[in-house]
XYZ file of C-alpha atoms in Angstrom:
391
model
C 9.655 5.251 -4.922
C 10.110 2.526 -7.527
C 13.236 2.157 -9.619
C 13.013 1.067 -13.268
C 12.969 -2.735 -13.372
C 16.044 -4.728 -14.166
C 16.337 -5.955 -17.735
C 13.904 -8.787 -18.413
C 11.784 -8.022 -15.325
C 8.252 -6.671 -15.698
C 6.860 -4.852 -12.710
C 3.092 -4.968 -12.320
C 1.399 -1.632 -11.538
C 1.106 -0.980 -7.818
C 3.103 -4.040 -6.834
C 6.860 -3.309 -7.053
C 9.015 -6.332 -7.723
C 6.274 -8.736 -8.773
C 7.207 -10.928 -11.687
C 4.895 -11.995 -14.509
C 4.253 -15.591 -15.443
C 7.280 -17.456 -16.765
C 7.955 -21.035 -17.762
C 9.790 -21.481 -14.457
C 6.569 -20.844 -12.521
C 3.854 -23.385 -11.907
C 0.196 -22.627 -12.497
C -2.549 -23.338 -9.987
C -1.010 -24.834 -6.831
C -3.455 -27.539 -5.791
C -1.961 -28.015 -2.339
C -2.233 -24.310 -1.518
C -5.722 -24.192 -2.998
C -6.840 -27.119 -0.820
C -5.431 -25.492 2.315
C -7.156 -22.236 1.458
C -10.474 -23.973 0.844
C -10.245 -25.528 4.313
C -9.657 -22.047 5.726
C -12.766 -20.785 3.946
C -14.789 -23.498 5.657
C -13.211 -22.722 9.029
C -14.067 -19.023 8.672
C -17.601 -19.601 7.385
C -16.954 -18.106 3.939
C -18.925 -19.360 0.946
C -16.604 -17.671 -1.532
C -13.447 -15.588 -1.591
C -12.543 -12.882 -4.112
C -8.788 -12.632 -4.665
C -7.809 -9.567 -6.656
C -4.164 -8.763 -5.925
C -1.061 -10.091 -7.687
C 0.047 -11.440 -4.310
C -3.114 -13.441 -3.601
C -3.538 -14.730 -7.138
C 0.198 -15.177 -7.536
C 0.494 -17.274 -4.396
C -2.328 -19.550 -5.464
C -1.800 -19.729 -9.214
C 1.366 -17.865 -10.268
C -0.948 -15.175 -11.650
C 1.118 -12.106 -10.793
C -1.006 -9.469 -12.400
C -2.979 -6.501 -11.155
C -5.988 -5.200 -13.046
C -5.694 -1.612 -11.883
C -8.993 0.126 -12.676
C -10.176 -2.954 -14.611
C -11.971 -5.754 -12.762
C -9.582 -8.710 -12.520
C -10.254 -11.363 -9.910
C -10.077 -15.000 -8.975
C -13.145 -16.419 -7.211
C -12.575 -19.401 -4.910
C -15.223 -21.484 -3.146
C -14.708 -24.112 -0.400
C -15.189 -26.911 -2.920
C -14.619 -27.177 -6.629
C -12.420 -25.235 -9.004
C -11.857 -21.479 -8.972
C -12.917 -19.069 -11.683
C -11.167 -16.027 -13.118
C -12.832 -12.883 -14.427
C -10.261 -10.999 -16.499
C -10.105 -8.188 -19.021
C -9.353 -9.413 -22.527
C -5.850 -7.973 -22.415
C -5.041 -10.349 -19.510
C -6.614 -13.449 -21.020
C -3.383 -15.012 -22.279
C -1.658 -14.478 -18.953
C -4.660 -15.974 -17.137
C -4.603 -19.054 -19.376
C -1.173 -19.997 -17.996
C -2.705 -20.611 -14.562
C -4.389 -23.815 -15.643
C -7.735 -22.512 -14.320
C -10.368 -23.876 -16.694
C -13.105 -21.328 -15.977
C -11.810 -18.012 -17.354
C -14.419 -15.375 -18.199
C -13.146 -12.415 -20.186
C -14.560 -9.019 -20.955
C -13.523 -6.159 -23.221
C -13.182 -2.464 -22.543
C -16.633 -0.934 -22.759
C -18.321 -4.061 -21.349
C -19.745 -4.272 -17.828
C -17.509 -6.783 -16.054
C -20.030 -6.857 -13.217
C -22.393 -8.822 -15.419
C -19.870 -11.675 -15.487
C -19.669 -11.597 -11.697
C -23.469 -11.573 -11.463
C -23.652 -14.598 -13.752
C -21.017 -16.398 -11.656
C -23.014 -15.630 -8.532
C -26.097 -17.232 -10.033
C -24.216 -20.350 -11.152
C -22.468 -20.745 -7.791
C -25.568 -20.017 -5.713
C -24.108 -16.949 -4.017
C -27.318 -14.913 -3.716
C -27.199 -14.910 0.115
C -23.592 -16.043 0.500
C -20.916 -14.777 2.862
C -18.148 -13.575 0.545
C -14.657 -12.680 1.725
C -12.586 -10.244 -0.305
C -8.973 -9.114 -0.412
C -8.531 -5.994 1.688
C -7.202 -4.135 -1.363
C -10.292 -4.685 -3.537
C -11.111 -1.423 -5.341
C -14.221 0.198 -3.866
C -15.867 0.646 -7.273
C -15.518 -3.072 -7.956
C -16.894 -3.999 -4.533
C -19.880 -1.719 -5.017
C -20.594 -3.314 -8.398
C -20.429 -6.773 -6.819
C -22.801 -5.685 -4.069
C -25.161 -4.387 -6.726
C -24.984 -7.778 -8.463
C -25.608 -9.698 -5.208
C -27.498 -7.300 -2.905
C -28.452 -10.014 -0.392
C -24.913 -11.362 -0.026
C -22.641 -10.314 2.848
C -19.226 -9.076 1.740
C -16.460 -9.114 4.354
C -12.881 -7.856 4.361
C -10.957 -11.090 4.747
C -7.338 -10.317 3.980
C -6.298 -11.972 7.226
C -7.686 -15.279 5.936
C -5.402 -15.075 2.911
C -2.556 -13.969 5.169
C -3.177 -16.994 7.370
C -2.616 -19.200 4.320
C 0.760 -17.568 3.684
C 1.932 -17.055 7.256
C 4.173 -20.139 7.545
C 6.891 -20.023 4.927
C 8.319 -23.249 3.541
C 12.022 -23.825 2.954
C 11.891 -22.482 -0.602
C 10.171 -19.283 0.479
C 12.623 -18.746 3.317
C 15.472 -19.404 0.907
C 14.246 -16.637 -1.391
C 13.836 -14.262 1.541
C 17.319 -15.128 2.757
C 18.704 -14.329 -0.688
C 16.827 -11.018 -0.788
C 18.181 -10.212 2.671
C 21.749 -10.987 1.626
C 21.439 -8.726 -1.415
C 20.164 -5.927 0.814
C 22.962 -6.570 3.328
C 25.598 -6.189 0.639
C 24.125 -2.837 -0.435
C 25.036 -1.344 2.952
C 28.619 -0.999 1.765
C 27.448 1.409 -0.948
C 26.204 3.737 1.763
C 29.229 3.399 4.041
C 31.645 4.090 1.190
C 29.858 7.246 0.058
C 28.293 8.904 3.111
C 30.319 12.060 3.672
C 29.593 15.681 4.621
C 27.965 17.373 1.618
C 26.555 14.156 0.103
C 22.759 14.209 0.009
C 20.256 11.657 1.237
C 18.973 11.260 -2.327
C 22.445 10.531 -3.698
C 22.930 7.784 -1.116
C 19.503 6.353 -1.879
C 20.418 6.094 -5.565
C 23.619 4.227 -4.724
C 21.896 1.782 -2.375
C 19.203 1.022 -4.950
C 21.800 0.515 -7.674
C 23.745 -1.877 -5.439
C 20.647 -4.003 -4.824
C 19.826 -4.124 -8.509
C 23.378 -5.060 -9.491
C 23.271 -7.768 -6.804
C 20.288 -9.431 -8.467
C 17.420 -7.947 -6.475
C 14.616 -5.658 -7.555
C 14.751 -2.575 -5.286
C 11.432 -1.941 -3.574
C 12.223 1.033 -1.341
C 15.004 3.006 0.329
C 14.757 5.687 3.006
C 17.808 7.748 3.953
C 17.241 10.139 6.868
C 20.108 12.302 8.130
C 20.316 14.259 11.377
C 16.914 15.580 12.558
C 15.248 13.813 9.612
C 16.099 10.518 11.318
C 13.554 11.367 14.013
C 10.845 10.840 11.370
C 10.391 7.035 11.118
C 8.887 7.334 7.613
C 10.959 10.247 6.375
C 10.742 10.911 2.637
C 14.312 10.881 1.343
C 15.245 14.424 0.340
C 18.104 16.513 -1.005
C 19.290 17.244 2.528
C 23.081 17.219 2.632
C 24.775 15.264 5.399
C 26.872 17.101 7.947
C 29.710 16.117 10.251
C 28.225 14.374 13.285
C 24.889 13.533 11.639
C 23.297 10.282 12.768
C 21.792 8.702 9.634
C 19.017 6.094 9.559
C 18.841 3.974 6.390
C 15.880 1.635 5.760
C 15.873 -0.357 2.507
C 14.916 -3.597 0.808
C 14.469 -5.539 -2.421
C 12.589 -8.521 -3.797
C 13.747 -11.833 -5.227
C 11.096 -13.819 -7.105
C 8.384 -11.856 -5.304
C 9.783 -12.348 -1.780
C 10.934 -9.299 0.111
C 13.713 -8.081 2.343
C 13.662 -5.166 4.790
C 16.575 -3.910 6.865
C 17.445 -0.776 8.817
C 20.874 0.362 9.947
C 22.053 3.504 11.689
C 25.495 5.109 11.396
C 27.144 8.448 12.132
C 28.974 10.641 9.630
C 32.250 11.264 11.431
C 32.520 11.287 15.216
C 29.360 10.483 17.150
C 28.225 12.332 20.252
C 28.048 10.538 23.578
C 24.246 10.883 23.516
C 24.036 9.249 20.077
C 26.222 6.383 21.282
C 24.050 5.942 24.360
C 20.820 5.866 22.367
C 22.275 3.399 19.886
C 23.342 1.126 22.755
C 19.803 1.157 24.168
C 18.236 0.335 20.791
C 20.767 -2.432 20.172
C 20.028 -4.011 23.555
C 16.286 -3.723 22.905
C 16.731 -5.371 19.503
C 18.632 -8.289 21.001
C 16.226 -8.634 23.951
C 13.331 -8.964 21.532
C 15.152 -11.589 19.510
C 16.088 -13.516 22.658
C 12.373 -13.828 23.444
C 11.483 -15.461 20.094
C 10.428 -19.092 20.115
C 7.397 -21.108 18.987
C 4.323 -20.665 21.157
C 5.279 -17.225 22.496
C 2.622 -14.520 22.002
C 3.601 -11.768 19.595
C 3.097 -9.080 22.233
C 5.822 -10.672 24.378
C 8.415 -9.793 21.728
C 7.224 -6.199 21.670
C 7.244 -6.103 25.470
C 10.825 -7.375 25.653
C 12.115 -4.597 23.401
C 9.971 -1.889 24.969
C 11.076 -2.777 28.509
C 14.712 -2.051 27.678
C 13.901 1.303 26.114
C 11.539 2.346 28.896
C 14.018 1.366 31.611
C 16.605 3.608 29.939
C 14.175 6.534 30.058
C 13.398 6.746 26.332
C 9.970 5.108 26.312
C 8.163 8.159 24.957
C 10.447 8.142 21.911
C 9.607 4.579 20.825
C 6.502 5.388 18.799
C 5.759 2.262 16.748
C 5.385 -1.494 17.107
C 8.460 -3.672 17.378
C 7.850 -5.561 14.151
C 5.671 -6.677 11.265
C 5.343 -9.875 9.307
C 6.914 -10.022 5.868
C 6.936 -12.354 2.891
C 5.318 -11.500 -0.421
C 3.912 -8.439 1.314
C 6.058 -5.928 3.142
C 3.600 -5.765 6.035
C 1.522 -8.821 6.904
C 0.805 -10.950 10.000
C 2.232 -11.641 12.503
C 2.009 -8.202 14.109
C 4.643 -7.765 16.812
C 2.695 -5.283 18.876
C 1.079 -4.793 22.268
C -2.251 -6.608 22.440
C -1.431 -9.283 19.866
C -1.903 -12.624 21.611
C -1.317 -14.629 18.426
C 1.257 -17.337 19.125
C 4.423 -17.558 17.054
C 4.777 -20.569 14.754
C 7.756 -22.167 13.058
C 8.221 -20.681 9.599
C 6.784 -17.268 10.344
C 8.953 -14.332 9.260
C 8.881 -10.850 10.734
C 10.962 -7.774 11.444
C 12.510 -6.831 14.766
C 12.960 -3.057 14.625
C 12.891 -1.078 17.856
C 13.756 2.588 17.516
C 14.199 5.826 19.431
C 13.312 9.118 17.740
C 14.207 12.382 19.454
C 12.458 15.256 17.640
C 14.764 17.922 16.262
C 17.881 15.868 17.003
C 18.203 12.362 15.529
C 16.771 8.864 15.399
C 18.148 5.361 15.790
C 16.539 2.178 14.458
C 17.964 -1.323 14.042
C 15.988 -3.829 11.970
C 16.598 -7.447 11.019
C 14.211 -9.954 9.472
C 13.955 -13.207 11.409
C 12.221 -16.525 10.918
C 10.928 -18.654 13.775
C 12.674 -22.026 14.180
C 12.048 -25.042 16.399
C 14.449 -23.706 19.018
C 14.204 -19.952 18.588
C 14.919 -17.950 15.474
C 17.266 -17.395 12.555
C 18.194 -13.915 11.397
C 18.020 -13.616 7.629
C 20.148 -10.454 7.739
C 23.711 -9.956 8.867
C 24.097 -9.117 12.545
C 23.960 -5.397 13.344
C 27.053 -3.793 14.897
C 26.883 -3.607 18.685
C 28.130 -0.009 18.738
C 27.210 2.976 16.579
C 29.337 2.858 13.388
C 31.306 6.038 12.751
C 32.027 6.692 9.069
C 35.448 8.313 8.615
C 35.636 11.381 6.374
């Protein structure tokens, strides 16, 4: 679902919108590294293996993914990190400022470098946290190198480091949101009977790219397709009276946007208007509940109560929201059972929806950030009534 990158932008495999090192980026961020090392101590981890462009990028502006090749940054609670990188990534790795860079060439066993690092760092019986996305083959090779060590999925520890966005991060997310907001006009101006979902997707993506963002995804779901929350945009042609759900976003300097709007092609039915009104009220009720110290599940409960009271509870089939930043889905999780307390600087979606199989769906999504007194929406405000697109 990735568009070709804008001119001058290199997209790393598997991570749409991630930028490579540039002179404008710093190398190893000592403040972030120190905070992360304290987290390792708090969680009882002797070492952490970061392997994604997001993890390594956040810590050291190393926005590169190794794919099938072993590429990682090892971090311990004290001291400097080390990088194990394929030779073709050595120059990029050198820009991080990390002194200990161990390179290997195709045909070599990169696991031998990890085994040597484990000996030097005394990791024989260590507790080692790893990014959740670590390739299984690489993990198995590491376990072979250190059979007495305990390897643990620890993506939430890295997510905890990133969960509170600073003013610069929020500024980039606000810019990405504004670019996505502006792309909505491309849909409204072109959605007509006979126009396909795919044609509208192309226009929305082009609008984001021309606005300065790197498109990351776009879902257009017309009529009954809108009842599928993760519909794969198709060549379905829109018809008069179709309710259309559009979910899209882009990145700006590796920070993401995500927005969903719903509109009707031509005149909307009374049922569609009613459902939209319920979802809108649920969206606003959830946002009204946001403030520091409130458990995440309370936001979900506020939205769900409105929908259940209106008799549509069975058609709200997903959580109310997900955290967002450099990853499209990250903590906090706005879902039943999450007692994690909201903190200033956290960013997440508010996206209640109703999906009636065989008929239509309605979803309204804004990205918000928690403030001292409540929240700020990074997106434009959604319309309070179902928009009807004239033919």
